[in-house]
Amino acid sequence: MTVTDLFAGEIATELLKVLFSISRRACLCKSTADALITSTNQLLPIIQEIKYSGVELPAARQFQLDGLSETLRGGLELSRKALACSRWNVYKMLQLARRMERLEKRISAFLHGPLQAHVLADVHHLRFDSVERFDRLDCSARQLEQRLESLKIGVGDGGGGGGGGWMEEAVKRVDAEEQRWEGNLVTVLGVGMAEGKKRVKEMVIERDELGIVGICGIGGSGKTTLATDLCRDDEVRCHFKNRILFLTISQSPDVEQLRAKILGFIAESDHGSGSFGCYDGFIKEAPGGRVLIVLDDVWSLSVLEQLIFRIDGCKTLVVSRFKFSTVLGASYEVELLKGDEAVSLFCQSAFERSFIPPGSDANLVNQIVNKCKGLPLALKVIGSALRGQPEMYWASAKKRLSRGEPICESHENKLLDRMAISVQFLPKKVRECFLDLGSFPEDKKIPLDVLINMWVEIHDVDEEEAFAILVELADKNLLTLVKDARAGDLYSSYHDISVSQHDVLRDLAIHMTNRGEINERKQMIMPRREMELPREWERNADNPFCAQIISIHTGEMNEMDWFAMNLPKAEVLIINFSATTYFLPPFIHNMSRLRALIVINHGSQNATLRNLSVLSTCSNLRSLWLEKVTITTLASSNPETTPLTNLRKISLVLCNINNTLDSILPSTFPSLSELAIDHCDDLIHLPSITSQFHSLKSLSITNCHNFRQLPTNLGDLKRSLHILRLYACPSLRMLPRSTCQLSRLKYLDVSQCVNLRSLPEGIGKMAGLEKIDMRECSEVFCVPDSAASMESLRCVICDEEVSWSWKGFEKIGLHVQVAEKHFNLDWLHE
């Protein structure tokens, strides 16, 4: 529905007020005013129904309503003149009376003409089926009545036989009714909505160079509310002269019909489906001036590309859960509610007032509000579900929300199932990766490396495809990927890059994975920290569990706190805990398929990790991640210990190593290809035995502030090592000479090694080196002359002071990138 309809309704209402006033004050115009009042009273209900129907009319009918608006606008101006005219100016009053008579005849002719039948038919149609806004139905009111009647019979018969399609449409209609609450959000949301509207309005009416702009955000964040409020804005309406077309696209649109509707609207003509070809490709400029096309609820990039017309004067606003960065010139991501705004919206639904009423448990209310994390839909649905319930029910709801469970059927249907729409249409592998996100604790950032390692092991993808899946989930607002210049770089390390997810989306992932019997589930998840394992797990421990991913989140666990579990299909074990000592679960030795083990301590101090020897039985283990623990040993000195022949990657983050690396034997980890050590302050040197891992392809030592020395025989890795990262190691002063023997090295990162004095003189021998990152190496002022012979070198990232030394080589194909200063303060929130 265009803004013209809204405008017409407002004019008619104001016209009535003025005419009643004239009837009382101007006796010469009284009879005409009374006639006009009668005519307008006949017209006003029709306009009001159109105003609130949400239906888009064909361009021809819309043109007729535009004409009516002009007529009413003229009548309003005429009435004001009559009101202002002195009652003694009889001549002028008579002129006004004649003009008002002509106006009354025009309105009467309009009402009794052909348009009356069309408008009444459409209003009758709207009263029975609001899903016309999906632009799928184009039938008469008589046919619609018959089909709705058959729907009632189908429900009475248990839903069998015909009418199944109508049941689906009825569900959509209920969903459409549910979205009407968003109209009240504008006044409740206050500052946040006003700021968002200001930014979108700037894109729409002030930046003419942007033909296509967007509003994006997580499902239920108020995108459609913002777009609707924007279309009602007087400044926007004036800018586009009320030529605004609002279309809901949905998931299975009739693209040809929508294209015809858009082109017909732009060309100010009414063309049916399939007739847009006469305009398509020929319209270079909107004939009637500027137009705004609003495409709401867009799901597919291919559909969006077909509905965009790059015509002068035509602005397109795309509203979607997806970002569509390749199409949009600019977009606004809807911000979630904070503080008082979130409380106000929740209270509006729970208590029908904008504040916590006296006598209520304010602490409990705030805890539940915090669980919603500012998502308007969650605040509204959960608030409505708790309205009028006793305090014990609220306490139960808080616990269920903490476990990622729905608090009632309404919460499940209206929030979780509605959010699930975003997931259901994902490709299977991407959907499975989304569900894996529920395995990590709430309110904690997930290290990028952990996710990618896990997906590589259980979904049969490589690192590049895993990262592409991550980007796809981020583009669909199903997770948030931290913005970092290194994210996505071919050789970057992701230890200090993370992703986060809204709690409602995490609850959705848990909700979707917890369906069915526990022994048959693909994931077994403890959604929050408990003092012991779930009782449900213990009750069902007599039978094998089929889960592929096991996620445990506990406090301190001793050997006797575990019970036996048979997990023959488990491939990933994620252990999150908060304690000073932790005993690894004994049942690990029965997990014959275990491929990835992730152990993360969230306590304030490093925890002593016990029972590490159980790992020696994990013959299929490929990836090991240990974070914030004190490691007593990584390998047994017992010569009879079975080598972990499949272990490819070891990641030690925030660990107390205690010279443990000296005990790592190449015979125990014969296939080790990646060793990553991050934020380990007690690491001072790398033992010489490291150079005996002849399968090692990647060596990363990052953020280790006391690390001083690489092994002098590092060059022994010349046949295997491809990546050497020494990022943010301020105590490192030099690289060993043998570094130059690494002929297969492709990437060298010494960035933020602020005390590194120089690059090795023989660096030119590193024939395979493709990229060097040496930003913020303040002591390195010159580049060795031998660097000119590195034919494979294509990129050097450095500070401006050093860039001139590299540019002096004038190598063909070498790009010298001057690094921008990057300051990341995310660590302040940890």
PDB file of N, CA and C in Angstrom, residues 257-312:
ATOM      1  N   GLN A 257       5.372 -11.564 -11.645  1.00  0.00           N
ATOM      2  CA  GLN A 257       4.290 -10.694 -11.202  1.00  0.00           C
ATOM      3  C   GLN A 257       4.837  -9.489 -10.445  1.00  0.00           C
ATOM      4  N   LEU A 258       5.848  -9.731  -9.622  1.00  0.00           N
ATOM      5  CA  LEU A 258       6.448  -8.618  -8.874  1.00  0.00           C
ATOM      6  C   LEU A 258       7.154  -7.644  -9.809  1.00  0.00           C
ATOM      7  N   ARG A 259       7.845  -8.164 -10.797  1.00  0.00           N
ATOM      8  CA  ARG A 259       8.503  -7.279 -11.773  1.00  0.00           C
ATOM      9  C   ARG A 259       7.474  -6.424 -12.506  1.00  0.00           C
ATOM     10  N   ALA A 260       6.359  -7.054 -12.894  1.00  0.00           N
ATOM     11  CA  ALA A 260       5.304  -6.306 -13.581  1.00  0.00           C
ATOM     12  C   ALA A 260       4.731  -5.219 -12.687  1.00  0.00           C
ATOM     13  N   LYS A 261       4.543  -5.552 -11.416  1.00  0.00           N
ATOM     14  CA  LYS A 261       3.986  -4.581 -10.474  1.00  0.00           C
ATOM     15  C   LYS A 261       4.928  -3.391 -10.295  1.00  0.00           C
ATOM     16  N   ILE A 262       6.228  -3.682 -10.168  1.00  0.00           N
ATOM     17  CA  ILE A 262       7.209  -2.606  -9.966  1.00  0.00           C
ATOM     18  C   ILE A 262       7.304  -1.727 -11.200  1.00  0.00           C
ATOM     19  N   LEU A 263       7.417  -2.349 -12.373  1.00  0.00           N
ATOM     20  CA  LEU A 263       7.526  -1.559 -13.604  1.00  0.00           C
ATOM     21  C   LEU A 263       6.254  -0.764 -13.877  1.00  0.00           C
ATOM     22  N   GLY A 264       5.099  -1.405 -13.604  1.00  0.00           N
ATOM     23  CA  GLY A 264       3.840  -0.676 -13.782  1.00  0.00           C
ATOM     24  C   GLY A 264       3.754   0.521 -12.862  1.00  0.00           C
ATOM     25  N   PHE A 265       4.230   0.367 -11.644  1.00  0.00           N
ATOM     26  CA  PHE A 265       4.218   1.475 -10.688  1.00  0.00           C
ATOM     27  C   PHE A 265       5.149   2.596 -11.148  1.00  0.00           C
ATOM     28  N   ILE A 266       6.347   2.208 -11.600  1.00  0.00           N
ATOM     29  CA  ILE A 266       7.302   3.229 -12.064  1.00  0.00           C
ATOM     30  C   ILE A 266       6.760   3.962 -13.278  1.00  0.00           C
ATOM     31  N   ALA A 267       6.123   3.201 -14.205  1.00  0.00           N
ATOM     32  CA  ALA A 267       5.616   3.797 -15.440  1.00  0.00           C
ATOM     33  C   ALA A 267       4.232   4.404 -15.277  1.00  0.00           C
ATOM     34  N   GLU A 268       3.688   4.317 -14.044  1.00  0.00           N
ATOM     35  CA  GLU A 268       2.346   4.850 -13.765  1.00  0.00           C
ATOM     36  C   GLU A 268       1.302   4.207 -14.654  1.00  0.00           C
ATOM     37  N   SER A 269       1.397   2.862 -14.776  1.00  0.00           N
ATOM     38  CA  SER A 269       0.453   2.123 -15.598  1.00  0.00           C
ATOM     39  C   SER A 269       0.150   0.807 -14.911  1.00  0.00           C
ATOM     40  N   ASP A 270      -0.986   0.203 -15.230  1.00  0.00           N
ATOM     41  CA  ASP A 270      -1.391  -1.081 -14.644  1.00  0.00           C
ATOM     42  C   ASP A 270      -1.195  -2.176 -15.677  1.00  0.00           C
ATOM     43  N   HIS A 271      -0.165  -3.025 -15.425  1.00  0.00           N
ATOM     44  CA  HIS A 271       0.107  -4.116 -16.359  1.00  0.00           C
ATOM     45  C   HIS A 271       0.077  -5.431 -15.614  1.00  0.00           C
ATOM     46  N   GLY A 272      -0.529  -6.407 -16.159  1.00  0.00           N
ATOM     47  CA  GLY A 272      -0.614  -7.712 -15.525  1.00  0.00           C
ATOM     48  C   GLY A 272       0.674  -8.477 -15.613  1.00  0.00           C
ATOM     49  N   SER A 273       0.648  -9.649 -15.012  1.00  0.00           N
ATOM     50  CA  SER A 273       1.828 -10.501 -14.988  1.00  0.00           C
ATOM     51  C   SER A 273       2.239 -10.871 -16.400  1.00  0.00           C
ATOM     52  N   GLY A 274       3.537 -10.728 -16.659  1.00  0.00           N
ATOM     53  CA  GLY A 274       4.084 -11.112 -17.944  1.00  0.00           C
ATOM     54  C   GLY A 274       4.108  -9.986 -18.949  1.00  0.00           C
ATOM     55  N   SER A 275       3.475  -8.849 -18.692  1.00  0.00           N
ATOM     56  CA  SER A 275       3.416  -7.764 -19.665  1.00  0.00           C
ATOM     57  C   SER A 275       4.464  -6.698 -19.429  1.00  0.00           C
ATOM     58  N   PHE A 276       5.412  -6.983 -18.522  1.00  0.00           N
ATOM     59  CA  PHE A 276       6.410  -5.964 -18.223  1.00  0.00           C
ATOM     60  C   PHE A 276       7.429  -5.827 -19.350  1.00  0.00           C
ATOM     61  N   GLY A 277       7.427  -6.779 -20.291  1.00  0.00           N
ATOM     62  CA  GLY A 277       8.442  -6.749 -21.335  1.00  0.00           C
ATOM     63  C   GLY A 277       8.406  -5.487 -22.162  1.00  0.00           C
ATOM     64  N   CYS A 278       7.249  -4.872 -22.287  1.00  0.00           N
ATOM     65  CA  CYS A 278       7.166  -3.653 -23.089  1.00  0.00           C
ATOM     66  C   CYS A 278       7.870  -2.487 -22.436  1.00  0.00           C
ATOM     67  N   TYR A 279       8.113  -2.576 -21.130  1.00  0.00           N
ATOM     68  CA  TYR A 279       8.817  -1.513 -20.425  1.00  0.00           C
ATOM     69  C   TYR A 279      10.242  -1.912 -20.065  1.00  0.00           C
ATOM     70  N   ASP A 280      10.443  -3.206 -19.817  1.00  0.00           N
ATOM     71  CA  ASP A 280      11.727  -3.676 -19.303  1.00  0.00           C
ATOM     72  C   ASP A 280      12.843  -3.336 -20.287  1.00  0.00           C
ATOM     73  N   GLY A 281      13.829  -2.595 -19.806  1.00  0.00           N
ATOM     74  CA  GLY A 281      14.970  -2.232 -20.636  1.00  0.00           C
ATOM     75  C   GLY A 281      14.786  -0.942 -21.400  1.00  0.00           C
ATOM     76  N   PHE A 282      13.565  -0.383 -21.418  1.00  0.00           N
ATOM     77  CA  PHE A 282      13.328   0.841 -22.171  1.00  0.00           C
ATOM     78  C   PHE A 282      13.131   2.051 -21.268  1.00  0.00           C
ATOM     79  N   ILE A 283      12.712   1.818 -20.032  1.00  0.00           N
ATOM     80  CA  ILE A 283      12.520   2.940 -19.123  1.00  0.00           C
ATOM     81  C   ILE A 283      13.880   3.384 -18.588  1.00  0.00           C
ATOM     82  N   LYS A 284      14.288   4.568 -18.920  1.00  0.00           N
ATOM     83  CA  LYS A 284      15.561   5.088 -18.441  1.00  0.00           C
ATOM     84  C   LYS A 284      15.376   6.041 -17.274  1.00  0.00           C
ATOM     85  N   GLU A 285      14.155   6.555 -17.139  1.00  0.00           N
ATOM     86  CA  GLU A 285      13.887   7.523 -16.077  1.00  0.00           C
ATOM     87  C   GLU A 285      12.427   7.396 -15.658  1.00  0.00           C
ATOM     88  N   ALA A 286      12.186   7.459 -14.352  1.00  0.00           N
ATOM     89  CA  ALA A 286      10.817   7.353 -13.851  1.00  0.00           C
ATOM     90  C   ALA A 286       9.995   8.522 -14.386  1.00  0.00           C
ATOM     91  N   PRO A 287       8.900   8.244 -15.140  1.00  0.00           N
ATOM     92  CA  PRO A 287       8.133   9.324 -15.789  1.00  0.00           C
ATOM     93  C   PRO A 287       7.563  10.342 -14.811  1.00  0.00           C
ATOM     94  N   GLY A 288       7.108   9.892 -13.661  1.00  0.00           N
ATOM     95  CA  GLY A 288       6.459  10.806 -12.725  1.00  0.00           C
ATOM     96  C   GLY A 288       7.389  11.412 -11.696  1.00  0.00           C
ATOM     97  N   GLY A 289       8.693  11.285 -11.886  1.00  0.00           N
ATOM     98  CA  GLY A 289       9.642  11.794 -10.900  1.00  0.00           C
ATOM     99  C   GLY A 289      10.128  10.693  -9.976  1.00  0.00           C
ATOM    100  N   ARG A 290      10.667  11.064  -8.858  1.00  0.00           N
ATOM    101  CA  ARG A 290      11.289  10.101  -7.940  1.00  0.00           C
ATOM    102  C   ARG A 290      10.276   9.097  -7.394  1.00  0.00           C
ATOM    103  N   VAL A 291      10.712   7.823  -7.279  1.00  0.00           N
ATOM    104  CA  VAL A 291       9.890   6.771  -6.678  1.00  0.00           C
ATOM    105  C   VAL A 291      10.762   5.974  -5.703  1.00  0.00           C
ATOM    106  N   LEU A 292      10.116   5.440  -4.687  1.00  0.00           N
ATOM    107  CA  LEU A 292      10.793   4.584  -3.719  1.00  0.00           C
ATOM    108  C   LEU A 292      10.139   3.208  -3.754  1.00  0.00           C
ATOM    109  N   ILE A 293      10.937   2.181  -4.036  1.00  0.00           N
ATOM    110  CA  ILE A 293      10.467   0.805  -4.037  1.00  0.00           C
ATOM    111  C   ILE A 293      11.043   0.128  -2.793  1.00  0.00           C
ATOM    112  N   VAL A 294      10.176  -0.341  -1.902  1.00  0.00           N
ATOM    113  CA  VAL A 294      10.606  -1.030  -0.690  1.00  0.00           C
ATOM    114  C   VAL A 294      10.352  -2.522  -0.866  1.00  0.00           C
ATOM    115  N   LEU A 295      11.421  -3.305  -0.839  1.00  0.00           N
ATOM    116  CA  LEU A 295      11.328  -4.765  -0.964  1.00  0.00           C
ATOM    117  C   LEU A 295      11.577  -5.364   0.411  1.00  0.00           C
ATOM    118  N   ASP A 296      10.524  -5.806   1.055  1.00  0.00           N
ATOM    119  CA  ASP A 296      10.614  -6.321   2.419  1.00  0.00           C
ATOM    120  C   ASP A 296      10.725  -7.837   2.420  1.00  0.00           C
ATOM    121  N   ASP A 297      11.468  -8.363   3.404  1.00  0.00           N
ATOM    122  CA  ASP A 297      11.576  -9.807   3.620  1.00  0.00           C
ATOM    123  C   ASP A 297      12.153 -10.513   2.399  1.00  0.00           C
ATOM    124  N   VAL A 298      13.301 -10.035   1.940  1.00  0.00           N
ATOM    125  CA  VAL A 298      13.984 -10.631   0.787  1.00  0.00           C
ATOM    126  C   VAL A 298      14.888 -11.757   1.284  1.00  0.00           C
ATOM    127  N   TRP A 299      14.798 -12.915   0.632  1.00  0.00           N
ATOM    128  CA  TRP A 299      15.547 -14.082   1.073  1.00  0.00           C
ATOM    129  C   TRP A 299      16.623 -14.527   0.096  1.00  0.00           C
ATOM    130  N   SER A 300      16.481 -14.187  -1.164  1.00  0.00           N
ATOM    131  CA  SER A 300      17.364 -14.739  -2.174  1.00  0.00           C
ATOM    132  C   SER A 300      18.040 -13.639  -2.974  1.00  0.00           C
ATOM    133  N   LEU A 301      19.347 -13.765  -3.173  1.00  0.00           N
ATOM    134  CA  LEU A 301      20.086 -12.800  -3.986  1.00  0.00           C
ATOM    135  C   LEU A 301      19.633 -12.859  -5.433  1.00  0.00           C
ATOM    136  N   SER A 302      19.372 -14.065  -5.946  1.00  0.00           N
ATOM    137  CA  SER A 302      18.936 -14.190  -7.343  1.00  0.00           C
ATOM    138  C   SER A 302      17.588 -13.518  -7.563  1.00  0.00           C
ATOM    139  N   VAL A 303      16.679 -13.651  -6.593  1.00  0.00           N
ATOM    140  CA  VAL A 303      15.384 -12.969  -6.697  1.00  0.00           C
ATOM    141  C   VAL A 303      15.571 -11.461  -6.623  1.00  0.00           C
ATOM    142  N   LEU A 304      16.398 -11.011  -5.693  1.00  0.00           N
ATOM    143  CA  LEU A 304      16.630  -9.573  -5.535  1.00  0.00           C
ATOM    144  C   LEU A 304      17.175  -8.963  -6.816  1.00  0.00           C
ATOM    145  N   GLU A 305      18.123  -9.634  -7.459  1.00  0.00           N
ATOM    146  CA  GLU A 305      18.719  -9.089  -8.684  1.00  0.00           C
ATOM    147  C   GLU A 305      17.686  -8.919  -9.793  1.00  0.00           C
ATOM    148  N   GLN A 306      16.659  -9.775  -9.803  1.00  0.00           N
ATOM    149  CA  GLN A 306      15.619  -9.655 -10.830  1.00  0.00           C
ATOM    150  C   GLN A 306      14.628  -8.535 -10.525  1.00  0.00           C
ATOM    151  N   LEU A 307      14.573  -8.091  -9.276  1.00  0.00           N
ATOM    152  CA  LEU A 307      13.585  -7.079  -8.888  1.00  0.00           C
ATOM    153  C   LEU A 307      14.196  -5.685  -8.790  1.00  0.00           C
ATOM    154  N   ILE A 308      15.453  -5.559  -9.150  1.00  0.00           N
ATOM    155  CA  ILE A 308      16.119  -4.254  -9.086  1.00  0.00           C
ATOM    156  C   ILE A 308      16.147  -3.649 -10.485  1.00  0.00           C
ATOM    157  N   PHE A 309      15.704  -2.406 -10.583  1.00  0.00           N
ATOM    158  CA  PHE A 309      15.711  -1.674 -11.850  1.00  0.00           C
ATOM    159  C   PHE A 309      16.534  -0.398 -11.655  1.00  0.00           C
ATOM    160  N   ARG A 310      17.621  -0.350 -12.376  1.00  0.00           N
ATOM    161  CA  ARG A 310      18.519   0.807 -12.243  1.00  0.00           C
ATOM    162  C   ARG A 310      18.027   1.912 -13.171  1.00  0.00           C
ATOM    163  N   ILE A 311      17.019   2.622 -12.694  1.00  0.00           N
ATOM    164  CA  ILE A 311      16.348   3.679 -13.451  1.00  0.00           C
ATOM    165  C   ILE A 311      16.545   4.994 -12.717  1.00  0.00           C
ATOM    166  N   ASP A 312      16.866   6.026 -13.456  1.00  0.00           N
ATOM    167  CA  ASP A 312      17.052   7.339 -12.835  1.00  0.00           C
ATOM    168  C   ASP A 312      15.787   7.752 -12.092  1.00  0.00           C
TER     169      ASP A 312
END
